Amino acid sequence: MSTKTVNTPDTARARIAVNLRRLRTERGLSQERMAELADFHRTYVSQLERCVTNISIDGLERIAHALGIDVVELLVPALEDGDKLSDKN
């Protein structure tokens, strides 16, 4: 059995990457500013958005706090183009 994770759109890592980038850009934050707010290095934020590295639960909480959201929002499935969050409820 392989332990290598495939980063398909339905993996937690891919969901975090998509949601982090979307939420960060919606707030007008650069990767550098996002990193400052969460007390990370800018390259780490970049790696998260590119699915290069994993993040701990504590790290997810730091990101969520910096974005002003609940950590669950980083794990929801990404919306398809044209979909609105209110349409999913």
XYZ file of C-alpha atoms in Angstrom:
89
model
C 0.000 0.000 0.000
C 1.390 3.379 -1.019
C 1.598 6.187 1.548
C 2.015 8.893 -1.094
C -0.983 11.241 -1.234
C -2.373 12.118 -4.633
C -3.464 15.748 -4.742
C -6.759 15.373 -6.539
C -9.382 18.110 -6.078
C -11.174 16.096 -3.402
C -8.211 15.670 -1.039
C -8.060 17.757 2.117
C -4.728 19.228 1.041
C -6.175 20.366 -2.300
C -9.273 21.813 -0.627
C -7.103 23.799 1.765
C -4.948 25.065 -1.108
C -7.911 26.261 -3.180
C -9.769 27.777 -0.253
C -6.703 29.472 1.195
C -5.882 31.152 -2.117
C -9.522 32.159 -2.703
C -10.068 33.553 0.789
C -6.702 35.330 0.827
C -7.290 37.024 -2.519
C -10.912 37.918 -1.650
C -9.502 39.851 1.275
C -6.879 41.542 -0.876
C -4.011 39.930 1.017
C -0.669 39.116 -0.542
C 0.994 35.852 0.403
C 3.481 37.898 2.383
C 0.783 39.713 4.383
C -1.106 36.445 4.917
C 2.072 34.894 6.271
C 2.652 37.837 8.618
C -0.885 37.623 10.000
C -0.563 33.871 10.642
C 3.076 34.073 11.792
C 4.392 31.945 8.915
C 7.030 32.541 6.261
C 5.739 33.707 2.874
C 7.189 30.682 1.121
C 5.189 28.400 3.428
C 1.928 30.071 2.364
C 3.001 29.618 -1.253
C 3.739 25.939 -0.636
C 0.321 25.449 0.965
C -1.422 27.055 -1.996
C 0.511 24.802 -4.395
C -0.122 21.578 -2.404
C 3.604 21.147 -1.825
C 3.452 20.702 1.939
C 1.093 19.601 4.694
C -0.186 21.813 7.477
C -0.902 20.888 11.076
C -4.215 21.445 12.837
C -2.560 24.230 14.815
C -1.394 25.802 11.561
C -4.911 25.597 10.109
C -6.202 27.396 13.186
C -3.605 30.152 12.745
C -4.579 30.594 9.086
C -8.292 30.601 9.937
C -7.783 33.155 12.714
C -5.761 35.399 10.385
C -8.553 35.212 7.790
C -11.291 35.734 10.375
C -13.027 32.439 9.578
C -13.792 29.103 11.190
C -11.229 26.425 10.342
C -13.995 24.369 8.685
C -14.148 26.892 5.828
C -10.666 25.822 4.756
C -11.847 22.235 4.319
C -15.107 22.661 2.419
C -15.169 21.397 -1.165
C -14.212 24.095 -3.630
C -17.091 25.696 -5.477
C -17.221 25.271 -9.222
C -16.989 28.354 -11.444
C -20.197 30.341 -11.325
C -21.501 28.666 -8.167
C -22.306 30.797 -5.159
C -22.047 29.664 -1.571
C -25.695 30.565 -1.013
C -26.685 28.228 -3.889
C -25.113 25.309 -2.000
C -27.176 25.847 1.177
